[in-house]
XYZ file of C-alpha atoms in Angstrom:
584
model
C 5.621 2.558 -1.219
C 7.521 5.801 -0.698
C 7.263 8.303 2.089
C 6.043 11.688 0.928
C 7.571 14.817 2.348
C 6.147 15.641 5.732
C 7.207 19.259 5.789
C 8.237 21.903 3.263
C 11.770 22.373 2.080
C 13.514 25.680 2.533
C 16.041 27.164 0.169
C 17.525 30.607 0.639
C 16.808 33.161 -2.092
C 20.510 33.454 -3.007
C 20.401 30.329 -5.178
C 17.752 31.778 -7.427
C 18.523 35.470 -7.128
C 18.923 35.925 -10.851
C 15.549 34.341 -11.519
C 13.360 35.478 -8.629
C 12.887 38.833 -7.016
C 11.587 37.154 -3.865
C 11.371 33.634 -2.509
C 8.405 32.535 -0.450
C 8.242 29.305 1.526
C 8.734 26.447 -0.955
C 6.598 23.352 -1.101
C 7.779 19.885 -1.970
C 5.187 17.995 -4.003
C 7.349 14.930 -4.468
C 5.311 11.730 -4.413
C 6.945 9.238 -6.788
C 4.487 6.405 -6.256
C 2.438 4.387 -8.699
C -0.230 6.942 -9.440
C -2.606 8.284 -12.033
C -2.847 11.690 -10.420
C -0.870 14.332 -12.355
C 1.303 16.969 -10.794
C -0.188 20.401 -11.428
C 2.090 23.161 -12.590
C 2.407 26.560 -11.028
C 0.741 29.507 -12.703
C 4.018 30.537 -14.352
C 3.027 28.597 -17.486
C 0.728 31.390 -18.604
C 1.738 31.875 -22.220
C 2.833 29.960 -25.287
C 6.237 30.360 -26.928
C 4.934 30.542 -30.495
C 8.063 28.636 -31.522
C 9.117 25.023 -31.372
C 12.537 23.555 -30.645
C 14.189 20.142 -30.611
C 17.646 19.197 -29.405
C 18.793 15.613 -29.872
C 21.939 13.558 -30.245
C 21.634 13.028 -34.015
C 20.696 15.394 -36.864
C 18.459 12.786 -38.539
C 16.459 12.391 -35.328
C 16.065 16.143 -34.850
C 14.884 16.450 -38.460
C 12.373 13.623 -37.931
C 10.888 15.422 -34.948
C 10.675 18.778 -36.703
C 8.879 17.121 -39.631
C 6.254 15.735 -37.259
C 5.726 19.190 -35.749
C 5.274 20.644 -39.232
C 2.695 17.935 -39.935
C 0.594 19.115 -36.999
C 1.934 16.926 -34.251
C 2.631 18.216 -30.769
C 5.754 17.894 -28.610
C 4.784 14.386 -27.525
C 4.389 13.192 -31.119
C 7.700 14.802 -32.019
C 9.439 13.184 -29.060
C 8.260 9.740 -30.222
C 9.602 10.460 -33.711
C 12.936 11.635 -32.333
C 13.294 8.683 -29.966
C 12.350 6.140 -32.627
C 14.850 7.655 -35.045
C 17.586 7.655 -32.401
C 16.899 3.950 -31.890
C 17.725 3.395 -35.569
C 20.644 5.752 -36.185
C 22.142 5.411 -32.687
C 21.958 1.634 -32.157
C 24.754 2.071 -29.636
C 22.639 4.172 -27.259
C 18.904 3.538 -27.428
C 16.170 1.671 -29.225
C 13.038 -0.408 -28.810
C 15.173 -3.094 -27.212
C 15.694 -0.765 -24.260
C 13.767 1.710 -22.146
C 13.926 5.104 -20.513
C 12.278 7.922 -18.599
C 10.028 10.598 -20.109
C 9.236 13.841 -18.279
C 6.250 15.572 -19.888
C 4.584 18.935 -19.431
C 1.062 19.071 -20.816
C 0.394 22.773 -21.382
C -3.334 22.431 -21.959
C -3.842 20.545 -18.691
C -1.061 22.501 -16.927
C 0.303 19.209 -15.588
C 3.629 17.408 -15.360
C 3.711 13.676 -15.954
C 6.576 11.211 -15.567
C 6.500 8.096 -17.756
C 8.573 5.252 -16.316
C 9.433 2.946 -19.211
C 12.414 1.378 -17.462
C 13.155 -2.258 -18.268
C 11.839 -4.945 -15.903
C 13.531 -8.096 -14.673
C 11.926 -11.224 -16.159
C 10.091 -13.610 -13.847
C 13.019 -16.054 -13.953
C 15.413 -13.509 -12.427
C 16.226 -13.660 -8.730
C 18.600 -12.152 -6.195
C 21.504 -14.511 -7.038
C 20.811 -14.742 -10.781
C 24.336 -13.758 -11.782
C 26.286 -15.690 -9.149
C 28.525 -18.618 -10.022
C 28.563 -21.788 -7.905
C 31.474 -20.363 -5.902
C 29.530 -17.146 -5.157
C 31.444 -14.897 -7.554
C 29.599 -12.684 -10.035
C 29.378 -13.968 -13.612
C 30.074 -10.690 -15.349
C 29.665 -12.111 -18.837
C 26.144 -13.341 -18.069
C 25.286 -9.927 -16.623
C 26.645 -7.930 -19.562
C 26.547 -9.944 -22.794
C 23.746 -11.805 -24.514
C 20.037 -12.185 -23.708
C 20.671 -13.132 -20.064
C 21.723 -9.506 -19.517
C 18.498 -8.019 -20.894
C 15.479 -6.767 -19.024
C 12.029 -6.729 -20.625
C 12.112 -3.638 -22.902
C 9.891 -0.640 -22.171
C 10.558 1.657 -25.114
C 7.860 0.309 -27.417
C 5.288 0.487 -24.609
C 6.241 4.113 -24.005
C 5.651 4.975 -27.658
C 2.205 3.374 -27.571
C 1.244 4.936 -24.236
C 2.393 8.472 -25.020
C 0.825 8.388 -28.477
C -2.520 7.191 -27.109
C -2.758 9.511 -24.120
C -0.861 12.656 -25.153
C -0.210 12.724 -28.897
C -2.218 14.168 -31.753
C -0.942 11.862 -34.505
C -1.033 8.055 -34.887
C 2.126 5.951 -34.566
C 1.960 5.305 -38.314
C 2.987 8.940 -38.772
C 5.320 9.419 -35.819
C 7.289 6.227 -36.573
C 7.409 6.819 -40.323
C 10.863 8.446 -40.431
C 12.417 5.740 -38.259
C 10.892 3.011 -40.453
C 12.357 4.612 -43.560
C 15.747 5.086 -41.922
C 15.856 1.449 -40.838
C 14.739 0.145 -44.224
C 16.779 2.459 -46.491
C 19.773 2.872 -44.217
C 21.849 5.728 -42.876
C 25.553 6.576 -43.240
C 27.859 5.331 -40.486
C 29.842 8.163 -38.871
C 32.996 8.311 -36.763
C 30.978 8.386 -33.540
C 29.427 5.038 -34.460
C 32.868 3.660 -35.295
C 34.329 4.835 -31.976
C 31.578 3.288 -29.878
C 31.633 0.053 -31.849
C 35.288 -0.164 -30.858
C 34.188 -0.675 -27.241
C 31.957 -3.621 -28.092
C 33.414 -5.144 -31.265
C 34.344 -8.521 -29.786
C 30.968 -8.871 -28.088
C 29.130 -8.037 -31.324
C 31.211 -10.635 -33.177
C 29.996 -13.319 -30.758
C 26.408 -12.993 -31.992
C 25.951 -13.658 -35.734
C 22.763 -11.626 -36.143
C 24.351 -8.536 -34.586
C 27.541 -8.995 -36.604
C 25.497 -9.251 -39.796
C 23.590 -6.053 -39.076
C 26.147 -3.784 -37.447
C 29.472 -4.866 -38.947
C 30.804 -4.978 -42.490
C 32.476 -8.296 -43.250
C 32.818 -8.836 -39.492
C 34.653 -5.561 -38.952
C 33.762 -1.976 -38.044
C 32.129 -0.360 -41.072
C 33.933 2.489 -42.776
C 32.610 6.017 -42.396
C 29.847 6.533 -44.920
C 28.852 2.865 -45.036
C 25.075 2.627 -45.529
C 23.771 0.604 -42.583
C 20.369 -0.980 -43.184
C 18.117 -2.758 -40.657
C 15.201 -4.219 -42.673
C 13.955 -6.492 -39.883
C 13.821 -3.526 -37.509
C 11.785 -1.628 -40.106
C 9.280 -4.501 -40.092
C 9.116 -4.523 -36.289
C 8.552 -0.769 -36.181
C 5.840 -1.169 -38.812
C 4.098 -3.775 -36.623
C 4.290 -1.385 -33.673
C 2.916 1.452 -35.830
C 0.010 -0.697 -36.990
C -0.960 -2.446 -33.756
C 0.529 -0.389 -30.940
C 1.443 -2.286 -27.782
C 0.232 -5.626 -29.165
C 2.398 -5.191 -32.251
C 5.469 -5.608 -30.066
C 4.534 -7.464 -26.887
C 2.206 -10.112 -28.365
C 1.858 -11.735 -31.763
C 4.600 -12.590 -34.231
C 7.179 -10.059 -32.996
C 6.873 -11.373 -29.446
C 7.094 -14.968 -30.666
C 10.320 -14.274 -32.554
C 11.729 -12.412 -29.554
C 11.032 -15.325 -27.230
C 12.438 -17.864 -29.671
C 15.686 -15.904 -30.083
C 16.143 -15.127 -26.385
C 15.383 -18.596 -25.047
C 17.392 -20.460 -27.674
C 20.435 -18.429 -26.645
C 20.361 -18.963 -22.897
C 17.751 -16.406 -21.866
C 14.669 -17.152 -19.767
C 11.788 -14.994 -20.957
C 8.118 -15.957 -21.103
C 5.152 -14.688 -23.085
C 3.754 -13.395 -19.783
C 6.915 -11.335 -19.227
C 6.305 -9.494 -22.496
C 2.513 -9.223 -22.393
C 2.622 -8.124 -18.767
C 4.990 -5.188 -19.254
C 3.447 -1.814 -18.414
C 4.736 1.709 -18.271
C 4.024 3.455 -14.979
C 2.956 7.063 -14.688
C 4.646 8.356 -11.557
C 4.618 11.700 -9.832
C 7.866 13.452 -10.682
C 10.157 14.964 -8.094
C 8.576 18.412 -8.108
C 9.839 21.060 -5.727
C 8.679 24.661 -5.691
C 10.866 27.494 -4.445
C 8.487 30.430 -4.495
C 7.421 30.753 -8.124
C 10.282 28.615 -9.389
C 9.864 24.880 -9.937
C 12.421 22.100 -10.289
C 10.841 19.015 -11.845
C 12.865 15.867 -12.295
C 12.924 12.076 -12.227
C 11.622 10.058 -9.238
C 12.697 6.520 -8.303
C 13.585 4.163 -9.851
C 15.759 7.024 -11.019
C 18.066 8.406 -8.369
C 18.540 11.623 -10.326
C 15.758 13.909 -9.163
C 16.280 13.226 -5.472
C 20.042 13.700 -5.792
C 19.618 16.981 -7.707
C 17.311 18.414 -5.036
C 19.589 17.199 -2.237
C 22.550 18.946 -3.846
C 20.610 22.172 -4.358
C 19.417 22.080 -0.747
C 22.942 21.624 0.587
C 24.283 24.303 -1.723
C 21.733 26.787 -0.408
C 23.678 26.981 2.865
C 26.692 28.560 1.136
C 27.465 31.759 -0.747
C 28.705 29.606 -3.630
C 28.359 32.143 -6.447
C 30.978 34.483 -4.974
C 33.597 31.765 -4.384
C 36.772 31.462 -6.410
C 37.066 28.503 -8.779
C 38.959 26.254 -6.359
C 36.683 26.845 -3.370
C 33.586 26.441 -5.503
C 34.884 23.187 -6.994
C 35.654 21.932 -3.498
C 32.144 22.781 -2.306
C 30.381 21.259 -5.309
C 32.479 18.122 -4.911
C 31.492 17.769 -1.252
C 27.836 18.298 -2.139
C 28.044 15.618 -4.844
C 29.847 13.241 -2.480
C 27.027 13.345 0.065
C 24.150 13.076 -2.406
C 25.779 10.104 -4.119
C 26.401 8.485 -0.752
C 22.672 8.625 0.018
C 21.901 7.393 -3.490
C 24.009 4.293 -2.937
C 22.299 3.413 0.324
C 18.648 4.281 -0.062
C 17.517 4.318 -3.690
C 15.751 1.506 -5.541
C 12.500 0.569 -7.295
C 9.730 2.167 -5.171
C 7.368 -0.701 -5.969
C 9.703 -3.057 -4.092
C 11.507 -1.029 -1.415
C 10.729 1.901 0.854
C 12.555 5.013 -0.252
C 12.705 7.603 2.570
C 12.023 10.576 0.333
C 10.888 12.945 3.085
C 14.042 12.353 5.104
C 16.360 12.628 2.105
C 14.804 15.898 0.931
C 14.276 17.449 4.347
C 15.911 20.674 5.408
C 17.201 18.902 8.510
C 19.238 16.493 6.394
C 20.466 19.269 4.109
C 21.601 21.303 7.106
C 23.317 18.331 8.726
C 25.177 17.483 5.550
C 26.102 21.152 5.009
C 27.475 21.422 8.526
C 29.642 18.346 7.909
C 31.451 20.049 5.025
C 34.881 21.427 5.927
C 35.452 24.567 3.813
C 39.182 23.890 3.408
C 39.538 20.113 3.603
C 38.060 17.217 1.624
C 35.962 14.703 3.532
C 37.216 11.132 2.979
C 34.271 9.197 1.582
C 34.924 6.299 3.950
C 34.235 8.664 6.840
C 30.627 8.915 5.638
C 30.126 5.184 6.329
C 27.862 4.206 3.480
C 27.666 1.319 1.012
C 29.693 0.973 -2.120
C 28.416 2.817 -5.158
C 26.676 1.408 -8.204
C 28.155 0.815 -11.618
C 26.147 1.842 -14.669
C 26.622 1.729 -18.409
C 27.992 4.965 -19.757
C 26.170 5.341 -23.044
C 22.603 6.560 -23.249
C 20.864 9.323 -25.209
C 18.698 12.347 -24.452
C 16.196 14.497 -26.287
C 14.485 17.778 -25.392
C 11.375 19.092 -27.152
C 9.249 22.249 -26.895
C 6.316 22.962 -29.165
C 4.677 26.288 -30.023
C 1.903 25.713 -27.488
C 4.314 25.224 -24.585
C 4.186 21.415 -24.294
C 7.566 20.065 -23.191
C 9.394 16.746 -23.163
C 12.677 15.858 -21.502
C 13.483 12.187 -22.153
C 16.541 10.102 -21.380
C 16.673 6.690 -23.062
C 19.114 3.815 -22.829
C 20.175 0.277 -23.629
C 23.029 0.666 -21.082
C 26.479 -0.115 -22.509
C 27.242 0.808 -26.141
C 25.214 -1.620 -28.282
C 23.580 -2.947 -25.103
C 23.917 -6.692 -24.645
C 25.341 -7.011 -28.191
C 22.555 -9.527 -28.907
C 20.003 -8.969 -31.677
C 16.926 -11.179 -31.751
C 16.850 -12.873 -35.156
C 13.957 -11.855 -37.363
C 13.156 -8.707 -35.363
C 16.118 -6.344 -35.686
C 15.749 -5.685 -31.944
C 19.121 -5.115 -30.272
C 18.551 -5.960 -26.627
C 19.627 -3.911 -23.638
C 21.912 -5.090 -20.832
C 20.166 -3.069 -18.137
C 20.045 -6.049 -15.754
C 23.638 -5.099 -15.001
C 22.305 -1.973 -13.282
C 21.041 -4.134 -10.423
C 23.338 -4.995 -7.544
C 24.461 -8.459 -8.640
C 25.648 -9.436 -5.157
C 24.119 -7.261 -2.416
C 25.708 -7.592 0.983
C 29.168 -8.368 -0.366
C 31.892 -6.088 1.049
C 33.800 -4.245 -1.621
C 37.505 -3.423 -1.660
C 36.845 -0.742 0.967
C 35.047 -3.163 3.305
C 31.680 -1.504 2.611
C 28.475 -3.430 1.978
C 26.569 -3.281 -1.315
C 23.126 -1.828 -1.945
C 20.334 -4.181 -0.842
C 17.634 -1.793 -2.092
C 18.747 -2.455 -5.672
C 18.884 -6.263 -5.431
C 17.449 -8.288 -8.324
C 13.830 -9.462 -8.079
C 11.262 -10.646 -10.666
C 9.395 -7.711 -12.190
C 11.667 -5.166 -10.527
C 13.164 -2.166 -12.330
C 16.874 -1.435 -11.800
C 17.991 1.840 -10.289
C 19.100 4.452 -12.786
C 20.830 7.828 -12.896
C 18.831 9.099 -15.877
C 17.719 12.613 -14.926
C 15.403 14.313 -17.444
C 14.703 17.715 -15.908
C 12.604 20.848 -16.392
C 13.250 24.068 -14.454
C 10.401 26.550 -14.691
C 9.785 30.107 -13.509
C 7.551 32.988 -14.599
C 10.504 34.284 -16.623
C 11.976 31.161 -18.168
C 11.544 27.446 -18.775
C 14.568 25.192 -19.180
C 14.540 21.631 -20.547
C 17.721 19.590 -20.157
C 19.258 16.177 -19.722
C 22.180 14.042 -20.838
C 23.499 10.501 -21.123
C 26.537 9.400 -19.138
C 25.830 6.639 -16.601
C 26.459 7.641 -13.008
C 27.844 10.994 -14.214
C 24.416 12.039 -15.525
C 23.375 13.534 -12.200
C 26.472 15.678 -11.769
C 26.254 16.868 -15.391
C 22.612 17.924 -15.039
C 23.501 19.583 -11.720
C 26.325 21.609 -13.300
C 24.159 22.478 -16.301
C 21.342 23.620 -14.007
C 23.758 25.862 -12.090
C 24.760 27.494 -15.365
C 21.095 28.214 -16.054
C 20.472 29.511 -12.547
C 23.307 31.977 -13.039
C 21.664 33.354 -16.191
C 24.029 31.717 -18.674
C 23.014 31.051 -22.282
C 21.845 27.579 -23.262
C 25.083 27.020 -25.177
C 26.977 27.396 -21.898
C 24.947 24.689 -20.172
C 25.901 22.051 -22.732
C 29.534 23.066 -23.223
C 30.612 23.676 -19.614
C 33.789 21.734 -18.639
C 32.749 18.854 -16.406
C 33.887 17.197 -13.219
C 32.270 14.528 -11.113
C 32.402 12.906 -7.692
C 30.196 9.916 -6.874
C 31.250 9.139 -3.300
C 33.204 6.029 -4.321
C 35.716 5.816 -5.829
C 36.933 8.775 -3.779
C 38.260 10.835 -6.672
C 37.253 13.900 -8.653
C 36.882 12.628 -12.194
C 37.186 15.381 -14.777
C 37.462 16.096 -18.459
C 40.862 17.129 -19.839
C 41.381 20.868 -19.409
C 38.691 21.365 -16.772
C 41.233 22.595 -14.201
C 44.446 24.578 -14.610
C 47.685 23.229 -13.154
C 47.417 25.703 -10.283
C 43.833 24.676 -9.537
C 44.808 21.009 -9.506
C 47.605 21.709 -7.032
C 45.254 23.681 -4.777
C 42.579 20.968 -4.835
C 45.182 18.312 -4.076
C 46.363 20.301 -1.063
C 42.777 20.304 0.188
C 42.872 16.510 0.196
C 41.174 15.768 -3.124
C 42.435 13.151 -5.540
C 41.970 14.089 -9.182
C 41.638 11.756 -12.126
C 41.425 12.974 -15.703
C 39.176 10.544 -17.556
C 41.149 11.044 -20.771
C 38.195 12.176 -22.856
C 35.220 14.459 -22.892
C 31.968 12.878 -21.740
C 28.247 13.478 -21.838
C 25.952 14.671 -24.607
C 23.567 17.250 -23.158
C 20.532 18.437 -25.119
C 18.900 21.624 -23.877
C 16.211 24.184 -24.659
C 15.532 27.591 -23.068
C 12.238 29.416 -23.445
C 12.737 33.017 -22.328
C 9.216 34.253 -21.669
C 10.316 37.842 -21.090
C 11.833 38.130 -24.558
C 9.445 35.599 -26.145
C 12.534 33.868 -27.475
C 13.399 30.197 -27.774
C 16.990 28.956 -27.979
C 18.345 25.422 -28.086
C 21.735 23.747 -28.048
C 23.211 20.314 -28.624
C 26.369 19.305 -26.791
C 29.456 20.099 -28.919
C 31.011 16.854 -27.664
C 28.557 14.872 -29.809
C 27.223 14.948 -33.346
C 23.691 16.056 -32.434
C 21.755 19.065 -33.606
C 19.360 21.613 -32.180
C 16.673 23.264 -34.271
C 14.281 26.144 -33.536
C 11.284 26.847 -35.761
C 10.521 30.371 -36.948
C 8.050 32.299 -34.809
C 4.470 31.360 -35.531
C 5.277 27.911 -36.951
């Protein structure tokens, strides 16, 4: 059980000056517990856009969603179609062998809902599940093969959202994905690059090698990749909903494949999986709302913490170096709290009220030296958490104002690399997002995160941060993949929006990241000039270029003043954004 906020947050008007003419006392409605009570929206949702938009990480998925909208489906139907398609054409990032978080806005009910479809540890898992006899962590068991997989939640999310929020049956919303799996899709260079990370692991498992390789090697660009068994599994899900995946013949084949290859799943593990509707992190600043992911995501709490700290500074007027320094220090402190306090709220107490309080924001703000970096070890927290770096995101808005921001994952590229024979289901390796050995000092002498220890039925902590920012003037839908960097990317994208930038600027902004430990500013090539790097180094920061661009943000902006909808897909990826003509 989580603590709810015991007093309102305060945030100075400066942060939202471009969006609000005045800022009254904000209210924090965060209550991320198991709950069936929806979060009501403010009165700023008082019109419909008259246009629809989808931004996703693959053109085929965006097209699938737009087709569902044209067939009379709503944003929730379209989001299912997009997600199902991504699971076929992006087998490296998402699929029904994984899970994710879905942030919904139901315009008719004027309510936000958060669908937790995160994977669950099987009943056989326990705190020391990945420890060898000598107490060391068995990384291979935690990363590769069925022992690394949690019970998938994606299929349950499709069934739940379709039943409770959609207008169309799964037979229609899954149709494009079924066709894509059966008939195939052309392999692109992005697929080839990500397969390069996991080629040897894929080769270890014959079923995966058969499906995702060509003669045991990375397929050439343009190769038509077919997944007929996955098409059959999706068809069973379309016909029978939850039972088509978690019971019956699909479940039997899943159990046979997992348990004959070292896994320890039971029929009860599958049949007992449930999505949880949780209250999102929902903070109001006057008429403006920030709505994001609650635990077991760490994203929403971290985003609000960073905004609260930032409110104590005149950050918009700072030069690039001083602003980078400040944003780094804000990230450092939010990630420090993330490492210590966050976990599955059904298993651990998460002190939400304390983390989001103005008192904590002020204390953290006062600890920031304006000209000198704070060594992370001085903050005396636990070591940070490692997460897989490849995920996917989709954003959807329909003409009636329904919204979806969903971040989905199987963790590392191609997940566990294990495909269950006869199902086409490529399993996740999300169990690696737990702390495999809590209490063990790391290289810095700091102790690991006990709140994220493995337990049967528990959901691992995540950074996935689907977010909606709403005001009487505008509504923004955004999110991105990227492991532990997701939070900092959404934070930087949100700041672009709060400064009145176009949606294209949110997704293309050069990125940097600090996650408390390791104590470095990670950044994309070209983010900082030589002079800026020298200045930041003199302030005590260590910089590390990651050698590549990262992230794949998908974003939509509904400008209610202009009655205009715009959308953008991150130029770093191969995705696409589409906006329907007005009135369609």
